Tab-separated table of C-alpha atoms in Angstrom:
chain	number	residue	atom	x	y	z
A	1	UNK	CA	54.532	93.153	128.514
A	2	UNK	CA	56.980	92.867	125.943
A	3	UNK	CA	57.906	90.250	123.763
A	4	UNK	CA	60.387	87.812	125.226
A	5	UNK	CA	64.186	88.079	123.547
A	6	UNK	CA	66.442	85.050	122.813
A	7	UNK	CA	69.777	86.830	124.554
A	8	UNK	CA	71.838	85.110	122.363
A	9	UNK	CA	70.111	85.671	118.832
A	10	UNK	CA	70.293	89.418	119.369
A	11	UNK	CA	73.693	89.996	120.311
A	12	UNK	CA	74.584	87.709	116.978
A	13	UNK	CA	72.555	90.075	115.208
A	14	UNK	CA	73.888	93.181	116.507
A	15	UNK	CA	77.297	91.758	115.584
A	16	UNK	CA	76.046	91.164	112.323
A	17	UNK	CA	74.961	94.971	112.143
A	18	UNK	CA	78.396	96.030	113.571
A	19	UNK	CA	79.809	93.414	110.621
A	20	UNK	CA	77.714	94.875	107.650
A	21	UNK	CA	78.197	98.333	108.576
A	22	UNK	CA	82.051	98.343	108.932
A	23	UNK	CA	82.716	96.875	105.966
A	24	UNK	CA	80.647	99.971	104.369
A	25	UNK	CA	79.895	97.981	101.071
A	26	UNK	CA	76.255	99.615	101.961
A	27	UNK	CA	74.598	102.290	100.321
A	28	UNK	CA	73.762	104.671	102.818
A	29	UNK	CA	69.677	104.113	103.159
A	30	UNK	CA	70.445	100.415	103.638
A	31	UNK	CA	73.434	102.028	106.218
A	32	UNK	CA	70.828	104.013	108.118
A	33	UNK	CA	68.322	101.224	108.377
A	34	UNK	CA	71.285	98.984	109.565
A	35	UNK	CA	72.063	101.503	111.831
A	36	UNK	CA	68.318	101.563	113.356
A	37	UNK	CA	68.167	97.827	113.579
A	38	UNK	CA	71.706	97.995	115.355
A	39	UNK	CA	69.847	100.874	118.336
A	40	UNK	CA	66.681	98.436	118.344
A	41	UNK	CA	68.405	95.070	118.687
A	42	UNK	CA	71.232	97.231	121.589
A	43	UNK	CA	68.482	99.008	123.319
A	44	UNK	CA	66.056	95.576	123.764
A	45	UNK	CA	69.384	93.663	124.657
A	46	UNK	CA	69.912	96.640	127.666
A	47	UNK	CA	66.660	96.043	128.614
A	48	UNK	CA	66.446	92.565	129.214
A	49	UNK	CA	69.470	92.848	131.642
A	50	UNK	CA	67.750	95.668	133.120
A	51	UNK	CA	64.778	93.995	133.796
A	52	UNK	CA	66.156	90.552	135.258
A	53	UNK	CA	65.363	90.431	138.691
A	54	UNK	CA	67.675	89.021	140.957
A	55	UNK	CA	65.746	85.778	143.216
A	56	UNK	CA	67.367	83.511	145.128
A	57	UNK	CA	64.415	80.734	145.847
A	58	UNK	CA	64.325	77.835	147.220
A	59	UNK	CA	61.753	74.843	146.288
A	60	UNK	CA	59.862	73.431	149.168
A	61	UNK	CA	57.290	70.319	149.560
A	62	UNK	CA	54.267	71.323	151.315
A	63	UNK	CA	52.220	69.281	153.567
A	64	UNK	CA	50.280	68.107	150.456
A	65	UNK	CA	53.081	66.857	148.994
A	66	UNK	CA	53.159	69.885	146.266
A	67	UNK	CA	56.073	72.341	145.349
A	68	UNK	CA	56.188	75.715	146.998
A	69	UNK	CA	58.755	78.131	146.138
A	70	UNK	CA	60.335	80.035	148.850
A	71	UNK	CA	62.711	83.055	150.017
A	72	UNK	CA	65.848	81.161	150.021
B	1	UNK	CA	131.661	26.974	180.374
B	2	UNK	CA	129.597	29.886	179.978
B	3	UNK	CA	128.635	31.435	176.270
B	4	UNK	CA	130.377	34.516	175.207
B	5	UNK	CA	127.296	37.181	175.105
B	6	UNK	CA	126.791	38.504	172.436
B	7	UNK	CA	125.523	42.713	171.364
B	8	UNK	CA	122.047	43.885	171.482
B	9	UNK	CA	123.439	45.414	168.059
B	10	UNK	CA	124.776	42.094	166.658
B	11	UNK	CA	121.508	40.091	167.582
B	12	UNK	CA	118.874	42.853	166.139
B	13	UNK	CA	121.770	42.753	162.649
B	14	UNK	CA	121.263	38.619	163.240
B	15	UNK	CA	117.312	39.214	163.208
B	16	UNK	CA	117.296	42.228	160.774
B	17	UNK	CA	119.564	39.586	158.238
B	18	UNK	CA	117.171	36.452	158.654
B	19	UNK	CA	114.127	38.454	157.952
B	20	UNK	CA	115.522	39.906	155.019
B	21	UNK	CA	116.458	36.470	153.669
B	22	UNK	CA	112.780	35.571	153.883
B	23	UNK	CA	111.068	35.675	150.480
B	24	UNK	CA	107.700	35.710	151.929
B	25	UNK	CA	108.413	38.800	153.502
B	26	UNK	CA	109.618	40.516	150.709
B	27	UNK	CA	106.455	41.279	149.371
B	28	UNK	CA	103.292	41.265	151.687
B	29	UNK	CA	99.925	42.500	151.652
B	30	UNK	CA	97.995	43.662	154.120
B	31	UNK	CA	94.588	44.343	155.192
B	32	UNK	CA	93.856	46.086	158.709
B	33	UNK	CA	92.804	49.225	160.504
B	34	UNK	CA	94.679	52.784	160.809
B	35	UNK	CA	95.974	53.745	163.634
B	36	UNK	CA	98.191	56.117	165.495
B	37	UNK	CA	98.552	58.121	161.994
B	38	UNK	CA	101.060	60.234	161.362
B	39	UNK	CA	102.050	62.618	158.721
B	40	UNK	CA	105.958	63.954	159.553
B	41	UNK	CA	106.667	67.727	158.400
B	42	UNK	CA	108.910	65.209	156.262
B	43	UNK	CA	106.620	63.945	154.147
B	44	UNK	CA	106.636	60.247	155.152
B	45	UNK	CA	104.035	58.453	157.207
B	46	UNK	CA	103.804	56.545	160.400
B	47	UNK	CA	101.554	54.519	161.619
B	48	UNK	CA	99.968	50.938	163.007
B	49	UNK	CA	98.235	48.548	161.247
B	50	UNK	CA	95.449	46.400	163.732
B	51	UNK	CA	93.153	44.225	163.359
B	52	UNK	CA	91.146	42.627	167.032
B	53	UNK	CA	94.159	40.077	167.807
B	54	UNK	CA	97.523	42.579	166.723
B	55	UNK	CA	99.252	45.618	165.277
B	56	UNK	CA	101.812	46.122	163.351
B	57	UNK	CA	104.063	49.073	162.848
B	58	UNK	CA	104.102	51.072	159.460
B	59	UNK	CA	105.922	53.112	157.980
B	60	UNK	CA	105.379	54.758	153.707
B	61	UNK	CA	108.064	57.204	152.700
B	62	UNK	CA	107.111	60.221	151.122
B	63	UNK	CA	108.237	58.183	147.592
B	64	UNK	CA	105.871	56.539	147.875
B	65	UNK	CA	102.540	58.267	149.689
B	66	UNK	CA	102.518	60.562	146.033
B	67	UNK	CA	100.334	57.350	144.100
B	68	UNK	CA	97.785	57.540	146.673
B	69	UNK	CA	94.237	58.623	145.919
B	70	UNK	CA	93.098	59.495	149.438
B	71	UNK	CA	94.026	60.986	152.821
B	72	UNK	CA	94.494	58.040	155.406
B	73	UNK	CA	92.815	58.284	158.810
B	74	UNK	CA	92.647	56.394	162.233
B	75	UNK	CA	89.919	54.263	161.666
B	76	UNK	CA	90.354	53.938	158.204
B	77	UNK	CA	90.462	50.184	156.696
B	78	UNK	CA	93.040	49.357	154.297
B	79	UNK	CA	94.686	47.386	152.219
B	80	UNK	CA	98.683	47.770	151.896
B	81	UNK	CA	101.108	46.411	149.639
B	82	UNK	CA	104.730	46.255	151.226
B	83	UNK	CA	107.933	44.547	152.868
B	84	UNK	CA	108.552	43.487	156.717
B	85	UNK	CA	112.272	44.501	157.647
B	86	UNK	CA	114.094	45.389	161.082
B	87	UNK	CA	114.697	48.942	162.375
B	88	UNK	CA	118.225	47.797	163.875
B	89	UNK	CA	118.362	50.691	166.275
B	90	UNK	CA	114.925	50.231	168.097
B	91	UNK	CA	114.633	46.321	167.463
B	92	UNK	CA	111.348	46.468	165.919
B	93	UNK	CA	110.166	45.226	162.844
B	94	UNK	CA	107.800	46.858	160.018
B	95	UNK	CA	106.186	47.066	157.153
B	96	UNK	CA	107.721	49.140	154.862
B	97	UNK	CA	104.592	50.236	152.773
B	98	UNK	CA	104.809	50.727	148.842
B	99	UNK	CA	100.621	50.789	148.595
B	100	UNK	CA	97.883	51.468	150.110
B	101	UNK	CA	94.417	51.439	149.139
B	102	UNK	CA	91.184	51.676	151.026
B	103	UNK	CA	90.212	48.207	151.598
B	104	UNK	CA	86.459	47.531	150.337
B	105	UNK	CA	86.414	50.305	147.179
B	106	UNK	CA	87.895	47.400	145.208
B	107	UNK	CA	84.136	46.535	145.225
B	108	UNK	CA	82.672	49.805	144.408
B	109	UNK	CA	85.639	50.684	141.286
B	110	UNK	CA	84.578	47.178	139.921
B	111	UNK	CA	80.685	48.553	140.098
B	112	UNK	CA	81.773	52.033	138.775
B	113	UNK	CA	84.287	50.863	135.430
B	114	UNK	CA	81.243	48.076	135.234
B	115	UNK	CA	78.362	50.781	134.713
B	116	UNK	CA	81.338	53.572	132.941
B	117	UNK	CA	81.670	50.606	129.876
B	118	UNK	CA	77.113	49.378	130.038
B	119	UNK	CA	76.638	53.082	129.722
B	120	UNK	CA	79.511	54.717	127.320
B	121	UNK	CA	77.948	51.374	124.945
B	122	UNK	CA	74.602	52.477	125.592
B	123	UNK	CA	75.335	55.866	123.856
B	124	UNK	CA	75.083	57.844	127.757
B	125	UNK	CA	78.563	59.329	127.274
B	126	UNK	CA	77.905	60.735	123.299
B	127	UNK	CA	78.807	64.280	123.042
B	128	UNK	CA	75.766	64.617	119.929
B	129	UNK	CA	73.157	63.717	123.046
B	130	UNK	CA	74.665	66.641	124.874
B	131	UNK	CA	72.844	69.587	124.896
B	132	UNK	CA	74.033	73.264	124.237
B	133	UNK	CA	73.938	75.414	127.875
B	134	UNK	CA	72.203	78.794	127.192
B	135	UNK	CA	73.946	81.458	127.195
B	136	UNK	CA	72.098	83.463	129.448
B	137	UNK	CA	69.373	81.268	131.087
B	138	UNK	CA	66.749	83.168	133.103
B	139	UNK	CA	66.972	80.576	135.602
B	140	UNK	CA	69.826	79.099	137.143
B	141	UNK	CA	68.241	75.417	138.677
B	142	UNK	CA	70.696	74.039	141.563
B	143	UNK	CA	70.651	70.627	142.642
B	144	UNK	CA	72.630	70.157	145.645
B	145	UNK	CA	72.515	69.760	149.855
B	146	UNK	CA	70.559	73.262	150.784
B	147	UNK	CA	73.272	73.358	153.395
B	148	UNK	CA	76.990	73.901	152.949
B	149	UNK	CA	79.469	75.850	150.848
B	150	UNK	CA	78.369	74.201	147.583
B	151	UNK	CA	75.361	76.078	147.291
B	152	UNK	CA	77.108	79.512	148.829
B	153	UNK	CA	79.689	78.740	146.398
B	154	UNK	CA	77.356	78.611	143.669
B	155	UNK	CA	75.345	82.178	145.140
B	156	UNK	CA	77.988	84.217	145.319
B	157	UNK	CA	79.811	83.483	142.147
B	158	UNK	CA	76.376	83.613	140.227
B	159	UNK	CA	75.764	87.451	141.868
B	160	UNK	CA	78.689	88.240	141.287
B	161	UNK	CA	78.991	87.819	137.726
B	162	UNK	CA	75.139	88.592	137.248
B	163	UNK	CA	73.482	90.893	140.263
B	164	UNK	CA	70.159	90.051	138.661
B	165	UNK	CA	70.163	86.321	138.098
B	166	UNK	CA	67.634	84.038	139.149
B	167	UNK	CA	68.653	81.067	141.063
B	168	UNK	CA	65.891	78.522	141.892
B	169	UNK	CA	67.501	75.823	144.528
B	170	UNK	CA	65.977	72.070	144.834
B	171	UNK	CA	67.572	70.593	148.152
B	172	UNK	CA	68.477	67.184	147.657
B	173	UNK	CA	70.559	64.720	150.036
B	174	UNK	CA	73.960	64.287	148.201
B	175	UNK	CA	74.972	61.458	149.965
B	176	UNK	CA	74.304	58.341	151.998
B	177	UNK	CA	71.664	55.651	150.807
B	178	UNK	CA	68.650	56.099	147.939
B	179	UNK	CA	70.116	59.948	147.628
B	180	UNK	CA	70.289	58.807	143.805
B	181	UNK	CA	66.195	58.427	144.470
B	182	UNK	CA	65.670	61.674	145.224
B	183	UNK	CA	68.594	62.959	142.960
B	184	UNK	CA	66.847	61.684	139.934
B	185	UNK	CA	63.280	63.075	141.111
B	186	UNK	CA	64.756	66.330	141.739
B	187	UNK	CA	65.961	66.351	137.613
B	188	UNK	CA	62.488	65.241	136.464
B	189	UNK	CA	60.633	67.449	138.786
B	190	UNK	CA	62.905	70.642	137.207
B	191	UNK	CA	61.917	69.267	133.913
B	192	UNK	CA	58.093	68.502	134.432
B	193	UNK	CA	57.515	71.760	135.456
B	194	UNK	CA	59.802	73.762	133.237
B	195	UNK	CA	61.316	75.350	136.584
B	196	UNK	CA	64.706	76.139	135.163
B	197	UNK	CA	66.258	77.062	131.873
B	198	UNK	CA	69.852	75.522	133.032
B	199	UNK	CA	70.970	72.798	135.638
B	200	UNK	CA	73.880	72.844	138.678
B	201	UNK	CA	74.075	69.158	139.978
B	202	UNK	CA	76.623	70.267	142.582
B	203	UNK	CA	78.469	68.453	145.445
B	204	UNK	CA	81.626	69.369	147.367
B	205	UNK	CA	84.199	66.937	147.659
B	206	UNK	CA	84.287	63.242	149.858
B	207	UNK	CA	85.205	60.000	149.263
B	208	UNK	CA	84.395	57.627	146.933
B	209	UNK	CA	81.459	56.056	149.083
B	210	UNK	CA	79.932	60.029	150.059
B	211	UNK	CA	79.997	60.079	146.300
B	212	UNK	CA	78.555	57.125	145.283
B	213	UNK	CA	74.871	58.222	144.434
B	214	UNK	CA	76.291	60.108	141.666
B	215	UNK	CA	78.049	56.851	140.021
B	216	UNK	CA	74.546	55.372	140.029
B	217	UNK	CA	72.000	53.969	137.137
B	218	UNK	CA	69.107	55.935	137.935
B	219	UNK	CA	70.943	58.467	138.396
B	220	UNK	CA	72.875	58.570	134.746
B	221	UNK	CA	69.213	58.003	133.397
B	222	UNK	CA	67.387	60.906	134.745
B	223	UNK	CA	70.613	63.593	133.674
B	224	UNK	CA	70.357	61.592	129.796
B	225	UNK	CA	66.682	61.659	129.948
B	226	UNK	CA	66.493	65.852	131.161
B	227	UNK	CA	65.480	68.109	128.294
B	228	UNK	CA	66.883	70.997	130.322
B	229	UNK	CA	71.044	71.192	129.871
B	230	UNK	CA	72.683	70.270	132.886
B	231	UNK	CA	76.228	71.083	134.654
B	232	UNK	CA	77.547	68.435	136.769
B	233	UNK	CA	80.345	69.178	139.675
B	234	UNK	CA	80.383	66.458	141.221
B	235	UNK	CA	83.599	66.196	144.268
B	236	UNK	CA	86.970	67.344	143.727
B	237	UNK	CA	87.965	68.302	140.230
B	238	UNK	CA	89.909	64.858	140.074
B	239	UNK	CA	86.707	62.966	140.910
B	240	UNK	CA	84.856	62.125	137.864
B	241	UNK	CA	81.350	60.755	138.386
B	242	UNK	CA	79.238	58.867	135.956
B	243	UNK	CA	77.166	61.877	136.446
B	244	UNK	CA	79.970	63.999	134.962
B	245	UNK	CA	80.425	61.826	131.782
B	246	UNK	CA	76.422	61.991	131.093
B	247	UNK	CA	76.033	65.395	131.583
B	248	UNK	CA	76.085	68.004	129.243
B	249	UNK	CA	78.755	70.069	130.918
B	250	UNK	CA	81.229	68.657	133.254
B	251	UNK	CA	82.780	71.473	135.579
B	252	UNK	CA	85.651	70.821	137.539
B	253	UNK	CA	83.805	72.796	141.130
B	254	UNK	CA	80.670	73.909	142.260
B	255	UNK	CA	82.424	77.661	141.107
B	256	UNK	CA	83.288	76.933	137.869
B	257	UNK	CA	79.737	75.535	137.276
B	258	UNK	CA	78.436	78.898	138.324
B	259	UNK	CA	80.654	80.774	136.200
B	260	UNK	CA	79.718	78.174	133.481
B	261	UNK	CA	76.184	78.983	133.855
B	262	UNK	CA	76.102	82.549	134.552
B	263	UNK	CA	77.565	84.998	131.877
B	264	UNK	CA	79.413	87.957	133.172
B	265	UNK	CA	76.964	91.045	132.564
B	266	UNK	CA	79.957	93.614	133.111
B	267	UNK	CA	81.574	91.926	130.254
B	268	UNK	CA	78.176	91.800	128.232
B	269	UNK	CA	77.337	95.263	128.557
B	270	UNK	CA	81.195	96.119	127.524
B	271	UNK	CA	80.639	93.845	124.837
B	272	UNK	CA	77.074	95.856	124.078
B	273	UNK	CA	78.794	99.154	124.042
B	274	UNK	CA	81.080	98.287	121.969
B	275	UNK	CA	78.977	97.232	119.535
B	276	UNK	CA	77.086	100.232	119.691
B	277	UNK	CA	79.837	102.801	119.302
B	278	UNK	CA	80.998	100.791	116.556
B	279	UNK	CA	77.841	100.325	114.315
B	280	UNK	CA	77.341	104.354	115.309
B	281	UNK	CA	80.780	104.709	113.818
B	282	UNK	CA	80.237	103.324	110.949
B	283	UNK	CA	77.434	104.515	110.243
B	284	UNK	CA	79.652	108.426	111.142
B	285	UNK	CA	82.125	107.568	108.384
B	286	UNK	CA	79.922	106.649	105.973
B	287	UNK	CA	78.102	109.929	105.931
B	288	UNK	CA	82.030	111.510	105.993
B	289	UNK	CA	82.300	109.696	103.035
B	290	UNK	CA	79.451	110.341	101.385
B	291	UNK	CA	79.946	114.293	102.800
B	292	UNK	CA	83.509	114.196	100.851
B	293	UNK	CA	81.942	112.661	97.632
B	294	UNK	CA	79.317	115.026	97.472
B	295	UNK	CA	81.793	118.071	98.258
B	296	UNK	CA	84.307	117.110	95.464
B	297	UNK	CA	81.205	116.508	92.963
B	298	UNK	CA	80.443	120.808	93.531
B	299	UNK	CA	84.109	121.703	93.821
B	300	UNK	CA	83.854	120.461	90.444
B	301	UNK	CA	84.408	123.300	87.557
B	302	UNK	CA	80.896	122.601	85.846
B	303	UNK	CA	79.436	123.940	89.384
B	304	UNK	CA	81.718	126.591	90.276
B	305	UNK	CA	81.947	128.123	86.491
B	306	UNK	CA	79.628	126.667	84.098
B	307	UNK	CA	81.193	128.982	81.676
B	308	UNK	CA	84.347	127.870	81.363
B	309	UNK	CA	83.399	124.755	79.291
B	310	UNK	CA	82.153	127.102	76.560
B	311	UNK	CA	85.299	129.414	76.949
B	312	UNK	CA	87.280	126.364	76.407
B	313	UNK	CA	85.120	125.602	73.197
B	314	UNK	CA	85.795	129.049	71.618
B	315	UNK	CA	89.123	128.580	72.539
B	316	UNK	CA	89.482	125.502	70.504
B	317	UNK	CA	87.145	126.680	67.269
B	318	UNK	CA	89.933	129.912	67.284
B	319	UNK	CA	92.667	127.930	67.416
B	320	UNK	CA	91.211	125.933	64.975
B	321	UNK	CA	90.978	128.686	62.540
B	322	UNK	CA	94.242	129.752	62.437
B	323	UNK	CA	95.421	126.999	61.544
B	324	UNK	CA	93.150	126.213	58.927
B	325	UNK	CA	94.544	130.197	57.628
B	326	UNK	CA	97.915	129.121	58.225
B	327	UNK	CA	97.520	126.126	56.150
B	328	UNK	CA	95.933	128.680	52.710
B	329	UNK	CA	99.095	130.585	53.302
B	330	UNK	CA	101.597	128.328	52.963
B	331	UNK	CA	99.580	126.405	50.171
B	332	UNK	CA	99.575	129.907	48.420
B	333	UNK	CA	103.373	130.166	48.808
B	334	UNK	CA	104.435	127.445	47.691
B	335	UNK	CA	102.204	127.576	44.824
B	336	UNK	CA	103.736	130.887	44.071
B	337	UNK	CA	107.565	129.676	44.305
B	338	UNK	CA	106.609	126.672	41.983
B	339	UNK	CA	105.274	129.188	39.194
B	340	UNK	CA	107.890	131.465	39.495
B	341	UNK	CA	110.460	128.290	38.686
B	342	UNK	CA	108.381	127.509	35.792
B	343	UNK	CA	108.189	130.985	34.587
B	344	UNK	CA	111.789	131.086	34.300
B	345	UNK	CA	112.725	127.894	32.539
B	346	UNK	CA	110.334	128.884	29.920
B	347	UNK	CA	112.292	132.269	29.777
B	348	UNK	CA	115.605	130.090	29.498
B	349	UNK	CA	113.510	127.969	26.945
B	350	UNK	CA	112.336	131.156	24.799
B	351	UNK	CA	113.469	131.869	21.408
B	352	UNK	CA	113.256	134.956	21.610
B	353	UNK	CA	116.232	135.093	23.969
B	354	UNK	CA	118.409	133.680	21.592
B	355	UNK	CA	117.080	136.143	19.170
B	356	UNK	CA	119.181	138.498	21.376
B	357	UNK	CA	121.915	136.959	20.958
B	358	UNK	CA	122.152	138.017	17.633
B	359	UNK	CA	121.098	134.505	16.154
B	360	UNK	CA	117.363	134.944	13.468
B	361	UNK	CA	114.929	132.098	12.982
B	362	UNK	CA	113.976	130.631	9.360
B	363	UNK	CA	110.555	129.527	8.746
B	364	UNK	CA	109.055	128.471	5.559
B	365	UNK	CA	105.139	127.878	5.938
B	366	UNK	CA	105.302	129.541	9.589
B	367	UNK	CA	107.717	126.491	10.823
B	368	UNK	CA	111.012	126.320	11.699
B	369	UNK	CA	113.244	125.205	9.634
B	370	UNK	CA	115.460	122.851	11.108
B	371	UNK	CA	117.889	121.293	7.941
B	372	UNK	CA	119.062	122.643	4.661
B	373	UNK	CA	117.206	119.307	3.202
B	374	UNK	CA	114.056	121.172	3.640
B	375	UNK	CA	114.904	123.764	1.552
B	376	UNK	CA	114.774	123.961	-2.967
B	377	UNK	CA	116.475	126.886	-5.116
B	378	UNK	CA	113.659	130.004	-4.864
B	379	UNK	CA	111.630	128.946	-1.713
B	380	UNK	CA	110.701	132.200	0.174
B	381	UNK	CA	111.532	132.187	3.767
B	382	UNK	CA	110.953	134.303	6.573
B	383	UNK	CA	113.685	135.357	8.449
B	384	UNK	CA	113.353	136.498	12.004
B	385	UNK	CA	115.532	138.584	14.266
B	386	UNK	CA	114.610	139.954	17.658
B	387	UNK	CA	113.502	143.407	15.951
B	388	UNK	CA	111.511	142.210	13.160
B	389	UNK	CA	111.574	139.780	10.200
B	390	UNK	CA	112.237	139.926	6.739
B	391	UNK	CA	111.326	137.735	3.379
B	392	UNK	CA	114.183	136.562	1.827
B	393	UNK	CA	114.273	134.165	-1.198
B	394	UNK	CA	116.757	130.941	-1.778
B	395	UNK	CA	119.320	131.499	-4.486
């Protein structure tokens, strides 16, 4: 199981990568590094979105008064 | 003698005037129950106000109905403010209603205002206590009725925006006695078990009594103490419950709450793609720029014609030598000219020149004689001619 990412942070970092690269002030080595970082970030963001699983559930109390989760 | 009969019109006019003169009837405040309610297509409202023993006709003109904050229905207990007047044509008197409110809710409003002020003073509505709604919550906890359109609306909007969303419904009673206790409990349970990343507390529209559990202090406190951010969507857009004020975010409707809680995946995917294209293009541009710089360097003469510099130096050297030579030639020329000049001057001054013209030079002891005074008798002097000299004696 991969480590969970903070989606908002990931998007923010991705935005930074784009801005840094578009600024054109980086040297080639740095540019390539940022590019690789961008690829990694967008990949994990896409994966995060794909991995989410549709679930609509309802919490119900069972006879012992404990919460149970059921399909809604 | 029989009295003169009067017309019906006259009588009704007379009664109308009598009633109109009465100060008390100009402004009456009446409580009763609505019956026979009709909302005419012209916008005017016609109804009867009654109690156990009596009834009176009422009319509320369109111009006054705009101020109503509820929809009147038969059986509703109301308070009306208006004037009593006679409608001559039908010979009836009625209340011309200027304002109307639900009876009994006066106390509720008072309670609402008191609690609102109290909680406001305690800082329950402070902006800095409000938690940020997470950008991409994994699980949306929905606290609402298990049945009805609210949960349906929330599921529809949420799944439309993100087909993979996880919605966890915690059913609660949304009206009725003690509903507030279950509402507060549901918030507590969701928090204790970390069952959601964001909570939507929702309820459809209803009367102020229906919405009352959301105006209870116990509900307000539970919302305030929740670690999970709460979006409230209680009643219609125009209803503001205490829960709405305490919640971290207020949505005008349950659907709007779902929109605020669930980001649109389509939009995010477009954004992701745009970012991807942008950083790819940026690197491509960078590399192209580098290539251009490289090509410019390679195109330089240094690389295309390595000997060119030496050639240039040779040319330079040749130029220098030529310059030097020219200098030398000029100098020699100058010297020659000046020598010729000097010689010609010498020539004019030469005594030999004088001798050719027939003059002679007299010398004594090898020195030319300039004056007679230098000479005595018997001095031997030389006389120089152009073609020789003779010795001469002064006599």
